mmCIF file of C-alpha atoms in Angstrom:
data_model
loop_
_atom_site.group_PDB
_atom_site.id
_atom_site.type_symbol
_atom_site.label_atom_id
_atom_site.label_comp_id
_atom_site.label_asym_id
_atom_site.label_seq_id
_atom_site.Cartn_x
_atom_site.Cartn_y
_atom_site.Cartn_z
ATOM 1 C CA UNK A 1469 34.355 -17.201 34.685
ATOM 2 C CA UNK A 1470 30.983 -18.075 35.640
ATOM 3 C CA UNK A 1471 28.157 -15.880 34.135
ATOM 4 C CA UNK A 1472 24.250 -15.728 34.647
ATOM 5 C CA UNK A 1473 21.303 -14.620 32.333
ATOM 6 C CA UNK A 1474 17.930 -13.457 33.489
ATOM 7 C CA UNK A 1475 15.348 -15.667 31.834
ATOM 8 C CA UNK A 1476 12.836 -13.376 31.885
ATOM 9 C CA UNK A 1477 14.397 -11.555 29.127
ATOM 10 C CA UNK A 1478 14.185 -14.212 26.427
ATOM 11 C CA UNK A 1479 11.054 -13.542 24.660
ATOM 12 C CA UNK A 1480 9.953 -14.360 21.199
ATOM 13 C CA UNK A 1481 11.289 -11.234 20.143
ATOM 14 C CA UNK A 1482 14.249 -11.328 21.729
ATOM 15 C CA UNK A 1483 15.196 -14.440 19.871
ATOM 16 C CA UNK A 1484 14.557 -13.377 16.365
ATOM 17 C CA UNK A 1485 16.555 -10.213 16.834
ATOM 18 C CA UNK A 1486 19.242 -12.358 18.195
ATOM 19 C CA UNK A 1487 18.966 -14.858 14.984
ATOM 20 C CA UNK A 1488 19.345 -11.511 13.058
ATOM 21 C CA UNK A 1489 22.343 -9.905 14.499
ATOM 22 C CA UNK A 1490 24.310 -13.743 14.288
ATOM 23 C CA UNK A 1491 23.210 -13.597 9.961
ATOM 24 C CA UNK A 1492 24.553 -10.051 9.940
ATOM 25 C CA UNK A 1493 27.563 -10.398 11.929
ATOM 26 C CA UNK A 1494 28.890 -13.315 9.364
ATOM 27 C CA UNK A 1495 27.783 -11.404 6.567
ATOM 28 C CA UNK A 1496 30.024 -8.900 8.529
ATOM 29 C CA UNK A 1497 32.535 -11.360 8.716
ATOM 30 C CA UNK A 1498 32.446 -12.167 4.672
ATOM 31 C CA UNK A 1499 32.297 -8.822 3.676
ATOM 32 C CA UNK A 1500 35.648 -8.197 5.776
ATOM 33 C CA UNK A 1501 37.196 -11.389 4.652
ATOM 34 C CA UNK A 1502 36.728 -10.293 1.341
ATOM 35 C CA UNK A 1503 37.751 -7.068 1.884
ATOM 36 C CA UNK A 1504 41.465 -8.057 3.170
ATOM 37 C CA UNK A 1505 41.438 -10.236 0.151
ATOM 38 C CA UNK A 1506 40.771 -7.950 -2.269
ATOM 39 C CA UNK A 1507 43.512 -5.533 -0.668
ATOM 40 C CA UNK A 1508 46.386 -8.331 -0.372
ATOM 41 C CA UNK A 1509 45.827 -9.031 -3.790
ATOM 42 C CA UNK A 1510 45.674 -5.703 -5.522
ATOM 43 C CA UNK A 1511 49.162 -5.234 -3.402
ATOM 44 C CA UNK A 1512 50.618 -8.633 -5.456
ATOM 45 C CA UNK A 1513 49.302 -7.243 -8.485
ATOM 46 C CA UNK A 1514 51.104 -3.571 -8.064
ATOM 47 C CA UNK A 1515 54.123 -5.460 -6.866
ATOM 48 C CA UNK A 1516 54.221 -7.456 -10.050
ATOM 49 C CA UNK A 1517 54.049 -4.603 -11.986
ATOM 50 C CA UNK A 1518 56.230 -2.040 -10.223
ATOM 51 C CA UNK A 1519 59.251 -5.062 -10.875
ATOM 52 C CA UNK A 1520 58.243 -5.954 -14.579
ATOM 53 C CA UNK A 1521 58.325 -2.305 -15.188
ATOM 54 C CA UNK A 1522 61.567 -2.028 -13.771
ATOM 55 C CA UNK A 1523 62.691 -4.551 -15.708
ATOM 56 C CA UNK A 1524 61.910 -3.443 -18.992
ATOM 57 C CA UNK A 1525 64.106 -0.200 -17.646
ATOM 58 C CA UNK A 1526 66.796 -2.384 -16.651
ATOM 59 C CA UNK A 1527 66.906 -0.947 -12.590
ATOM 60 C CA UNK A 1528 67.664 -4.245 -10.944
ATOM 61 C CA UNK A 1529 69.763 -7.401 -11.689
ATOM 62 C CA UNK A 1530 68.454 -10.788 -10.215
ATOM 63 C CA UNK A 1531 69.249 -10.540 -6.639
ATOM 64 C CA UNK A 1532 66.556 -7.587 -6.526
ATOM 65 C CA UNK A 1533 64.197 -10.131 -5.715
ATOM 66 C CA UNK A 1534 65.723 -11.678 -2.899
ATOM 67 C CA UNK A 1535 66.848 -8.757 -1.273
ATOM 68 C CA UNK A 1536 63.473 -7.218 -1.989
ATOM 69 C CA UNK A 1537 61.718 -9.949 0.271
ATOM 70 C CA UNK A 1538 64.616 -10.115 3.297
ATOM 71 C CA UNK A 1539 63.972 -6.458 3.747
ATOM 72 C CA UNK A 1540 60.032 -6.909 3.895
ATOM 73 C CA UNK A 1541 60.458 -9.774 6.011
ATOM 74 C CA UNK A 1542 62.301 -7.722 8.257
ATOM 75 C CA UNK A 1543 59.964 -5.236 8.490
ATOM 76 C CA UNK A 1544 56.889 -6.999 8.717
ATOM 77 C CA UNK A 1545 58.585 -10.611 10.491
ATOM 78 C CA UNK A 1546 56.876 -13.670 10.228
ATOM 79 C CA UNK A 1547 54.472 -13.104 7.239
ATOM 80 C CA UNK A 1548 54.519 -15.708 4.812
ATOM 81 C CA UNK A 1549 52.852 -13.475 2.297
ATOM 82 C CA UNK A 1550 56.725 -11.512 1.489
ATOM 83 C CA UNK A 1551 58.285 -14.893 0.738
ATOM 84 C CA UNK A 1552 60.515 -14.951 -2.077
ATOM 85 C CA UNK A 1553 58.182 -17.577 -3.684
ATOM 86 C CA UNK A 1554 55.181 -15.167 -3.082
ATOM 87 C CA UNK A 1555 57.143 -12.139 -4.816
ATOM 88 C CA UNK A 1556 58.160 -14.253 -7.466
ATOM 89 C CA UNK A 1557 54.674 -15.707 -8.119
ATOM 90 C CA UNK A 1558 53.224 -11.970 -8.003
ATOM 91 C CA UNK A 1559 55.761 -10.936 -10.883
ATOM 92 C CA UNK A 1560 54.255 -14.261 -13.105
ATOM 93 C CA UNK A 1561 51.099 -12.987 -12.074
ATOM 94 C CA UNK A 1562 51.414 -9.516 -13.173
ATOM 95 C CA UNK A 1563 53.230 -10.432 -16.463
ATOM 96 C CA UNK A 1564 51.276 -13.341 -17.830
ATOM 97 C CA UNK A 1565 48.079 -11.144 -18.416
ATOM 98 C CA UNK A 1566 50.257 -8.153 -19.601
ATOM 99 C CA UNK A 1567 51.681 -10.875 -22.333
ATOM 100 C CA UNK A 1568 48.309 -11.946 -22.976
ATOM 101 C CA UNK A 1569 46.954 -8.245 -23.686
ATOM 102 C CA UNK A 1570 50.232 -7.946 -26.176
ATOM 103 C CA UNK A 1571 49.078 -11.090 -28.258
ATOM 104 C CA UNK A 1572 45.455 -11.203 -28.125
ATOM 105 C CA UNK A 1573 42.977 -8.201 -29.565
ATOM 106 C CA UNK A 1574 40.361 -10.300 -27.675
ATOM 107 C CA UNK A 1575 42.477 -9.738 -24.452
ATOM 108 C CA UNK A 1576 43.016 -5.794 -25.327
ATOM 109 C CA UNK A 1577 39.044 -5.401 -25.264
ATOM 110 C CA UNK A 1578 38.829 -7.313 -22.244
ATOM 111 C CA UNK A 1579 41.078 -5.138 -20.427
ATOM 112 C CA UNK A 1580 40.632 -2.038 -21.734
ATOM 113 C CA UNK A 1581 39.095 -0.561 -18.796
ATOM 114 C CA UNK A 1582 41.643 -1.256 -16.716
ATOM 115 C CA UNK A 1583 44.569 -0.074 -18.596
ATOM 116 C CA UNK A 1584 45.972 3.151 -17.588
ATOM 117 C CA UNK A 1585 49.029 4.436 -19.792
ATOM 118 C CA UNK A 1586 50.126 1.087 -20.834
ATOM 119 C CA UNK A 1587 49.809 -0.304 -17.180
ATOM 120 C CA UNK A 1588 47.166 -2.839 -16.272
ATOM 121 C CA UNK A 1589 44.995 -2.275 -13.227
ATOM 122 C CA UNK A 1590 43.496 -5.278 -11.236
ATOM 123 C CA UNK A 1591 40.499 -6.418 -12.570
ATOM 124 C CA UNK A 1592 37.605 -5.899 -10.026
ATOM 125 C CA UNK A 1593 36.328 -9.179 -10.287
ATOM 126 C CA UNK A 1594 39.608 -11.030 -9.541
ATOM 127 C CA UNK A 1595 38.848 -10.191 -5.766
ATOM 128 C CA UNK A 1596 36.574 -12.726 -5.781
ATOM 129 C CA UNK A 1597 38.799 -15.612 -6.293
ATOM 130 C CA UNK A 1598 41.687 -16.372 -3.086
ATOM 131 C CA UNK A 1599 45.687 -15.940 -4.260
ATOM 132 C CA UNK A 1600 46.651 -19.937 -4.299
ATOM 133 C CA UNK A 1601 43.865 -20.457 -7.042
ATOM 134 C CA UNK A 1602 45.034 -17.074 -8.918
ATOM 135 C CA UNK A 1603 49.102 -18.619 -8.519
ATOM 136 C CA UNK A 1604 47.612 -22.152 -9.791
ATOM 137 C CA UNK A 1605 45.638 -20.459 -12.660
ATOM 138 C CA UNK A 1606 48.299 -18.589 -13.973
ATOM 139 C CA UNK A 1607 50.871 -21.351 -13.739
ATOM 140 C CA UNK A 1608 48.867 -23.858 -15.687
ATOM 141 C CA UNK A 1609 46.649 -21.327 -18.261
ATOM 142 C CA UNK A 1610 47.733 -21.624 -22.033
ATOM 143 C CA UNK A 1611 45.390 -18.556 -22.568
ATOM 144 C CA UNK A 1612 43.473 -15.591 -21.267
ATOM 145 C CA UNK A 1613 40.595 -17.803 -22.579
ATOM 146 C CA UNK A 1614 41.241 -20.587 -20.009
ATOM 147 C CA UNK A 1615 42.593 -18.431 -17.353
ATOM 148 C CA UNK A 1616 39.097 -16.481 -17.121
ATOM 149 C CA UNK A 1617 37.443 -20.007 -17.318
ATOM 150 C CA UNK A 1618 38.649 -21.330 -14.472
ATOM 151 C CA UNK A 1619 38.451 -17.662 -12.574
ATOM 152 C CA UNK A 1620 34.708 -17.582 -13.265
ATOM 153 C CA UNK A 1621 34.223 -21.848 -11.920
ATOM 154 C CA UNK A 1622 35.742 -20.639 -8.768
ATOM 155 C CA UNK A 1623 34.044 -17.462 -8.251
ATOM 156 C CA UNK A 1624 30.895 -19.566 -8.673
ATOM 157 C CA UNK A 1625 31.687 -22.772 -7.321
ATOM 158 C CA UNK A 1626 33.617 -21.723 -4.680
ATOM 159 C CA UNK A 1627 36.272 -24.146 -5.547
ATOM 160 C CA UNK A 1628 39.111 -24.788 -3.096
ATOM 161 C CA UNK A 1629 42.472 -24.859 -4.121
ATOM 162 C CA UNK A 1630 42.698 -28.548 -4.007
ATOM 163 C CA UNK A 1631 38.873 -28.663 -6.465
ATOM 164 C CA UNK A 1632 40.562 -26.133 -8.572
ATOM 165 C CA UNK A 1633 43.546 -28.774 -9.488
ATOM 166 C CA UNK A 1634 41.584 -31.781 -9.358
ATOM 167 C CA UNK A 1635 39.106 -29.942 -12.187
ATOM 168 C CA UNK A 1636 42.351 -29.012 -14.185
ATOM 169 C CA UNK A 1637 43.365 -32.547 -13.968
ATOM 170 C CA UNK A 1638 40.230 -33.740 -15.472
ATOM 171 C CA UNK A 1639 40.519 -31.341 -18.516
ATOM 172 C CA UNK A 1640 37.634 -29.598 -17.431
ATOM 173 C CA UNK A 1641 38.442 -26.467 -19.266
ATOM 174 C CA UNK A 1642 39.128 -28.427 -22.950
ATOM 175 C CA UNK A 1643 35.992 -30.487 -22.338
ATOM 176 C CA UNK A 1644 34.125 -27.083 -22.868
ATOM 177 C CA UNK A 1645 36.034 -25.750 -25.067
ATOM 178 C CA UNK A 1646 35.693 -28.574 -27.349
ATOM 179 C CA UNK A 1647 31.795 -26.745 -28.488
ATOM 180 C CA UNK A 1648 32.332 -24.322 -31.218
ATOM 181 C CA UNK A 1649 31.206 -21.036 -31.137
ATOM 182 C CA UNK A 1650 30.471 -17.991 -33.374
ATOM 183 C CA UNK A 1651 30.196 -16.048 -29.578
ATOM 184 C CA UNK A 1652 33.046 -14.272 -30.012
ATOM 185 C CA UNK A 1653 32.073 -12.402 -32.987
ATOM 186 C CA UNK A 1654 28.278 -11.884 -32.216
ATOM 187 C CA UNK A 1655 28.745 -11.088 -28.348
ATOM 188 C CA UNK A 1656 30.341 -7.996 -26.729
ATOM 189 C CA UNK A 1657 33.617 -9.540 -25.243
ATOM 190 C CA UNK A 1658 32.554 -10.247 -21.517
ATOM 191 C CA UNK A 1659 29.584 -11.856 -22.690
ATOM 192 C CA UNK A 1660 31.043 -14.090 -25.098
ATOM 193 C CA UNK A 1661 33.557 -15.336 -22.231
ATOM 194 C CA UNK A 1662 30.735 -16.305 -20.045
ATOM 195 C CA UNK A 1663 28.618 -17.738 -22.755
ATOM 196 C CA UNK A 1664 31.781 -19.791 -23.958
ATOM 197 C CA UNK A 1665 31.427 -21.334 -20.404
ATOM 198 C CA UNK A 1666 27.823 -22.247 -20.306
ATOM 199 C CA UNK A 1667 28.815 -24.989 -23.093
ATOM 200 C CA UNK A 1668 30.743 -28.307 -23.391
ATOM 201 C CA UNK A 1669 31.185 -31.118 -25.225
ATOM 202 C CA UNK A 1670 30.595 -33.648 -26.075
ATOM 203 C CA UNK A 1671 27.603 -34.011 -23.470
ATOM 204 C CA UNK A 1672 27.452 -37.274 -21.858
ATOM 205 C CA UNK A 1673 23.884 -38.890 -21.875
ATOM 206 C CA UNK A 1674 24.685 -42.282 -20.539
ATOM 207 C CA UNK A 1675 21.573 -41.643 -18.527
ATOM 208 C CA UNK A 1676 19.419 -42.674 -20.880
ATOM 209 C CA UNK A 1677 17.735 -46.021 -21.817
ATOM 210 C CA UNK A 1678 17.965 -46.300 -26.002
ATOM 211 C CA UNK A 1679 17.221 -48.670 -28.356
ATOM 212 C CA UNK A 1680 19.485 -49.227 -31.304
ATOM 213 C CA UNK A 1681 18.706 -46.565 -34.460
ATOM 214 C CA UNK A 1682 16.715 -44.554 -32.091
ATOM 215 C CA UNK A 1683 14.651 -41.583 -33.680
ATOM 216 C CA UNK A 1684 15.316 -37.929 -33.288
ATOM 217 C CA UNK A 1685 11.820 -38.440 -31.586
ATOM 218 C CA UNK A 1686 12.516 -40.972 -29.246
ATOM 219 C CA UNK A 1687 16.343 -39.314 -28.203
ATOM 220 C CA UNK A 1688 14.275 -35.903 -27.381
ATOM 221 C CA UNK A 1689 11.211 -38.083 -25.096
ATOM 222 C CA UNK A 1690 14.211 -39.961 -23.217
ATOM 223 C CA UNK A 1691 15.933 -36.386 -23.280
ATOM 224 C CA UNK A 1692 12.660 -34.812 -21.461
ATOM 225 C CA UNK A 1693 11.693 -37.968 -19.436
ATOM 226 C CA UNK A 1694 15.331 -37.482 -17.594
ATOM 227 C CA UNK A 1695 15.237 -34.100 -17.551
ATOM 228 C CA UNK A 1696 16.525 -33.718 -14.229
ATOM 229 C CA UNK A 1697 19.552 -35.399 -15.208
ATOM 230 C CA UNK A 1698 19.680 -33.790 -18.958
ATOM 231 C CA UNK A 1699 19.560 -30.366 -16.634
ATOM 232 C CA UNK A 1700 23.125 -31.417 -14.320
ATOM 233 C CA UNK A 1701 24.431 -32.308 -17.637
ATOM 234 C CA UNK A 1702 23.921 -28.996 -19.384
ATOM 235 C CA UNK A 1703 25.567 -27.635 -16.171
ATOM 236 C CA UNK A 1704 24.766 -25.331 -12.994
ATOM 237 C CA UNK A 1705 21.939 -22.669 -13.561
ATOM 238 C CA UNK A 1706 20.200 -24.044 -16.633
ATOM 239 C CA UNK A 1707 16.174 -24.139 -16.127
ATOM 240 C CA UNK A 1708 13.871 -26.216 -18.431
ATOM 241 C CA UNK A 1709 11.233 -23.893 -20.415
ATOM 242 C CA UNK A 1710 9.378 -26.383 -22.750
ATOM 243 C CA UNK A 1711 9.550 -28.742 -25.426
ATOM 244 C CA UNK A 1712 8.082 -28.135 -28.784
ATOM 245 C CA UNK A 1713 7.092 -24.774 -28.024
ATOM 246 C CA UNK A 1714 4.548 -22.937 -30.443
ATOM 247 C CA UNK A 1715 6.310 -19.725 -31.912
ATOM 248 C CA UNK A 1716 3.584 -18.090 -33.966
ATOM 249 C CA UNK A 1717 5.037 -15.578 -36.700
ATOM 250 C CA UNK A 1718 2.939 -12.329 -37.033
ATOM 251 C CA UNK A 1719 1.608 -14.237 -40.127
ATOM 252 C CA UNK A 1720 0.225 -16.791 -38.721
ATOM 253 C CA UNK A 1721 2.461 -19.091 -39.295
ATOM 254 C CA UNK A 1722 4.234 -21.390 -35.721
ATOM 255 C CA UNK A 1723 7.302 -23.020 -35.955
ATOM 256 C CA UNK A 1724 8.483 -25.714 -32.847
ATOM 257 C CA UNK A 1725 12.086 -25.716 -31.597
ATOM 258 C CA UNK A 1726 12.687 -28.735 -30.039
ATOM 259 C CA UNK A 1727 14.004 -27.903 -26.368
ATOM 260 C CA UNK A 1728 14.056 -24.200 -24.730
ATOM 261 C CA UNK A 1729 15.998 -23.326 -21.393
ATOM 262 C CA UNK A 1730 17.255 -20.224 -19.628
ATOM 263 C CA UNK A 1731 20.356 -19.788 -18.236
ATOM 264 C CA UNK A 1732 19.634 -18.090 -15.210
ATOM 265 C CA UNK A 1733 23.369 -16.473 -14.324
ATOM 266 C CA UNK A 1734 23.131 -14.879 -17.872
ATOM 267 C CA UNK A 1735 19.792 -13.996 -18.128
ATOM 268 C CA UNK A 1736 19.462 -15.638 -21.388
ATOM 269 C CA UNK A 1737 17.041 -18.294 -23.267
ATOM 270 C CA UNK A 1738 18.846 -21.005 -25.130
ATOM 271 C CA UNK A 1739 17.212 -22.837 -27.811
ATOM 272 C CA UNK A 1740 18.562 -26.289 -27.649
ATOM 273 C CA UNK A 1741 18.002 -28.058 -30.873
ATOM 274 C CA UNK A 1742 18.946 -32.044 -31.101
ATOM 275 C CA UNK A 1743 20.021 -34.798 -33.940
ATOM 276 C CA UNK A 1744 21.325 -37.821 -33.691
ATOM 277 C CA UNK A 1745 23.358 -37.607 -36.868
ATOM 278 C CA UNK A 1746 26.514 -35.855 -38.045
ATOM 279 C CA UNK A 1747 26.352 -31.791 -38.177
ATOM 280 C CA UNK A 1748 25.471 -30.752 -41.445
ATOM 281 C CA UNK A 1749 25.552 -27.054 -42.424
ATOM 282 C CA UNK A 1750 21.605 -26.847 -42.726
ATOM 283 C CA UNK A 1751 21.373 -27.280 -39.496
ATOM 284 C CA UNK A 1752 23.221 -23.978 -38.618
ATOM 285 C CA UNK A 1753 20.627 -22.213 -40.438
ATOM 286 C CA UNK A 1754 17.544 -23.749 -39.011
ATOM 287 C CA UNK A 1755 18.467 -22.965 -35.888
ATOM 288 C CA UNK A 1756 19.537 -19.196 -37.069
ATOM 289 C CA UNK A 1757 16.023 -18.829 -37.467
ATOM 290 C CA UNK A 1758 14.747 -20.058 -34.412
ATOM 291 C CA UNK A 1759 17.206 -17.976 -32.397
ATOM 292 C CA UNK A 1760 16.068 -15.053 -34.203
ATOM 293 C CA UNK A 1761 12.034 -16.364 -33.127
ATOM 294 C CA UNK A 1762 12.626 -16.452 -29.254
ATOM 295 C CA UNK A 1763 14.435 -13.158 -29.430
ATOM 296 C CA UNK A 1764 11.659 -11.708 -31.040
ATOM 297 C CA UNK A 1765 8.704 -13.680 -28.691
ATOM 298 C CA UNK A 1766 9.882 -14.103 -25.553
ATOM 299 C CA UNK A 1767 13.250 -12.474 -25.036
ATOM 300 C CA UNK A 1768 12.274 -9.277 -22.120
ATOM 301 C CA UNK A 1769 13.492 -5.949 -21.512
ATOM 302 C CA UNK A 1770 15.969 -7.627 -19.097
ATOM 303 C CA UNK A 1771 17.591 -10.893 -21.045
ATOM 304 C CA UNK A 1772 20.492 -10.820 -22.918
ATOM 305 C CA UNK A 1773 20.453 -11.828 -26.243
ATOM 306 C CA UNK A 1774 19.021 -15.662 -26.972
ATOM 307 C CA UNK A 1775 21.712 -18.177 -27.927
ATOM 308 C CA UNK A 1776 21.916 -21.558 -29.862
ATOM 309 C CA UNK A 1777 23.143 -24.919 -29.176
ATOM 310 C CA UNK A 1778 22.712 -27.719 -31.518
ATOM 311 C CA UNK A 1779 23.829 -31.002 -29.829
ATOM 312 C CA UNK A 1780 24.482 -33.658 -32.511
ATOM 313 C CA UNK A 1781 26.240 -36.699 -33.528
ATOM 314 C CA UNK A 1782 29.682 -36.123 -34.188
ATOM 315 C CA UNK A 1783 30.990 -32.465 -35.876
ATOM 316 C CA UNK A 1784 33.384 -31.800 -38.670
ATOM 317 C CA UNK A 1785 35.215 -29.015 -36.741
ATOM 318 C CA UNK A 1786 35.819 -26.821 -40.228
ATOM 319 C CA UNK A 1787 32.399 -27.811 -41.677
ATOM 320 C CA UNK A 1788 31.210 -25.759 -38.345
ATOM 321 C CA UNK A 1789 33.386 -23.361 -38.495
ATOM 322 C CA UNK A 1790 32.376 -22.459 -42.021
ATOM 323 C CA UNK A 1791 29.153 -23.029 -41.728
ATOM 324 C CA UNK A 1792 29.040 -19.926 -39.567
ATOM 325 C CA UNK A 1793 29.872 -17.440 -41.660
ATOM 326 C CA UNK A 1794 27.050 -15.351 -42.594
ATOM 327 C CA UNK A 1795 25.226 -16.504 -39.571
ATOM 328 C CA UNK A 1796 23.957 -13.631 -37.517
ATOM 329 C CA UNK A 1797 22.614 -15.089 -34.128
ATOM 330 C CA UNK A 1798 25.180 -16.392 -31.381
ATOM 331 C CA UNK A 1799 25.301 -20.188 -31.942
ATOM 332 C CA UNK A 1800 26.957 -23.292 -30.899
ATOM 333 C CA UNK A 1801 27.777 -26.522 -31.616
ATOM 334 C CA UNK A 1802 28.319 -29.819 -29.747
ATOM 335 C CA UNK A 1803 28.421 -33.357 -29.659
ATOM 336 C CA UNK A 1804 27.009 -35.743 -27.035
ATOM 337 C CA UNK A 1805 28.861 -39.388 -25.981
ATOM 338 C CA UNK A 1806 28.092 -41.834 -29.091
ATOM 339 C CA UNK A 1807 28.067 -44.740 -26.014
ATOM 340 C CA UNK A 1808 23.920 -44.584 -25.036
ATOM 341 C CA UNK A 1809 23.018 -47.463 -22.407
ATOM 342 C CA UNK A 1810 21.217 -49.861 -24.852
ATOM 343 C CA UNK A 1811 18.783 -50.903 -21.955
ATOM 344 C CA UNK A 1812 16.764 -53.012 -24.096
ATOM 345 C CA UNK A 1813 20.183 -55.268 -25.837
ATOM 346 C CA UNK A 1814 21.070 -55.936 -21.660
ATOM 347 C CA UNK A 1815 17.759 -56.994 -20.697
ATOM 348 C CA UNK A 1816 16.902 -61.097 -20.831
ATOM 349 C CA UNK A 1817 15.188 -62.875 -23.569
ATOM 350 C CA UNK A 1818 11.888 -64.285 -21.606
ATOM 351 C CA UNK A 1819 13.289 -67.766 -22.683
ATOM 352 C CA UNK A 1820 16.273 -67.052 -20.270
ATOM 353 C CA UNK A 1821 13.872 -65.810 -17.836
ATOM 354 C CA UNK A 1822 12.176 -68.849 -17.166
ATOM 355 C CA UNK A 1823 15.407 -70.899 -17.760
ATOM 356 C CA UNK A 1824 16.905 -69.087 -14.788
ATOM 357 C CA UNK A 1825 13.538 -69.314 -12.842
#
């Protein structure tokens, strides 16, 4: 079909309207995407509950299942989505976070609003996140703990399902879990999932260029000097606030944290305090304090509450753990890779210099 356009009608104007209606129509397209999504899934998730209530009543014996998707098959031919696989994998869906909410008091506050007479409802949020991650996630989770982990990378990453496994190879999960954390106790359960996330360990600084027995001093200039790097390290949505910021007490008095960021997904500061020895419980208070400073100075209306991290050494995990009893600020701890680039052992003598010259 051949068509024609009158050129007279493509003005300036014309244009940008045009470039408008194309953003809004994917937008459209999103929304609706999204939409079918979320639909599709809350039907796997009422289908895995509908059979593991049935189950615990004792209505079906195990050929339910397979009859179950032959007749929905024959109904609705040719979608893959009524597979016996699929039904199967929406039952392990279903019943993996209702074993989760049986175990865990954690997991009973997390889904509390979204259990209804002993049922669970679909969390809102896991519309977000396309079924083959959700089947992965729940086939390879050891807890509700990872399982949200990897829910929130992908609803902010955008992972595919083949970046969802290839992250789960690499232990990306226990590599942040390995930072210990008083967040479950001093943030309201959501919160303390999400904060969990913003912190690793240990945090690799091969980036930088260090002398043997470097300072405290000269680790935080290197630290500052590669700050763009420090910042991908620390992970997606951290900005840099200052170094050695003055935080004046109403007496008078200033005190200097060593490194302050803000986490821009959680509206929070972080006050990052560093030493390159072993954690010792001192520490833990120290940084208490600070916390406690920024909360009181420069936290708004709008942040959440300030968190610590104290990147050190190497960590006795029980010397953490009890060191945070008493403690009344969310804090964590971490360690950061012991193997620094010793630029200045690597370079040449200037005898070997002008022997190779």
């Amino acid at each position: 079909m051949f068509v024609s356009r009158d050129i007279s009608e493509l003005t300036t104007e014309y244009k940008i309207w045009l470039s408008e209606l194309k953003k809004r129509y994917r937008r459209a397209q999103v929304r609706a995407a999204v939409k079918v999504n979320a639909e599709m899934l809350n039907f796997y998730w009422e289908l895995g509950r509908d059979i593991c209530d049935m189950a615990k009543e004792s209505k079906y014996g195990d050929g339910l299942l397979k009859n179950l998707s032959i007749d929905l098959q024959s109904e609705f031919p040719g979608d893959t989505g009524l597979s016996l696989t699929n039904i199967k994998s929406a039952r392990r869906w279903y019943n993996t976070y209702y074993k989760w909410i049986i175990k865990s008091q954690q997991a009973v506050d997390f889904f509390g609003d979204y259990t209804v007479s002993g049922r669970l409802s679909m969390p809102y949020f896991f519309a977000n996140v396309p079924w083959g991650q959700h089947i992965f996630i729940t086939a390879k989770a050891k807890s509700l703990e990872e399982a949200l982990f990897y829910l929130s990378q992908v609803c902010e990453h955008g992972w595919s399902r083949k970046e969802l496994e290839y992250y789960y190879l690499e232990d990306f999960y226990k590599k942040h879990s390995k930072a210990l954390t008083n967040f479950d106790k001093k943030l309201p359960v959501v919160e303390s999932v999400l904060a969990q996330q913003m912190l690793k360990s240990p945090y690799n600084f091969e980036f930088l260029q260090m002398p043997i027995n470097y300072s405290e001093r000269e680790f935080e200039d290197e630290l500052v000097k590669h700050i763009t790097d420090f910042l991908l390290e620390l992970g997606k949505g951290f900005s840099f606030v200052g170094r050695q910021m003055q935080l004046t007490m109403p007496n008078g008095l200033t005190y200097y944290p060593d490194l302050i960021f803000y986490h821009i997904p959680t509206h929070r500061y972080v006050v990052c305090e560093l030493k390159v020895v072993p954690f010792t419980p001192e520490f833990v208070g120290k940084l208490n304090f600070y916390v406690s400073a920024v909360d009181h100075l420069l936290r708004g209306k709008e942040d959440n509450q300030t968190i610590g991290l104290l990147i050190c050494r190497s960590k006795d995990d029980t010397i953490v753990e009890w060191s945070f009893e008493g403690i009344e600020r969310p804090i964590g701890v971490a360690e950061y890779e012991k193997e620094i680039k010793k630029l200045i052992d690597e370079l040449p003598t200037s005898k070997q210099i002008k022997e190779n010259i």
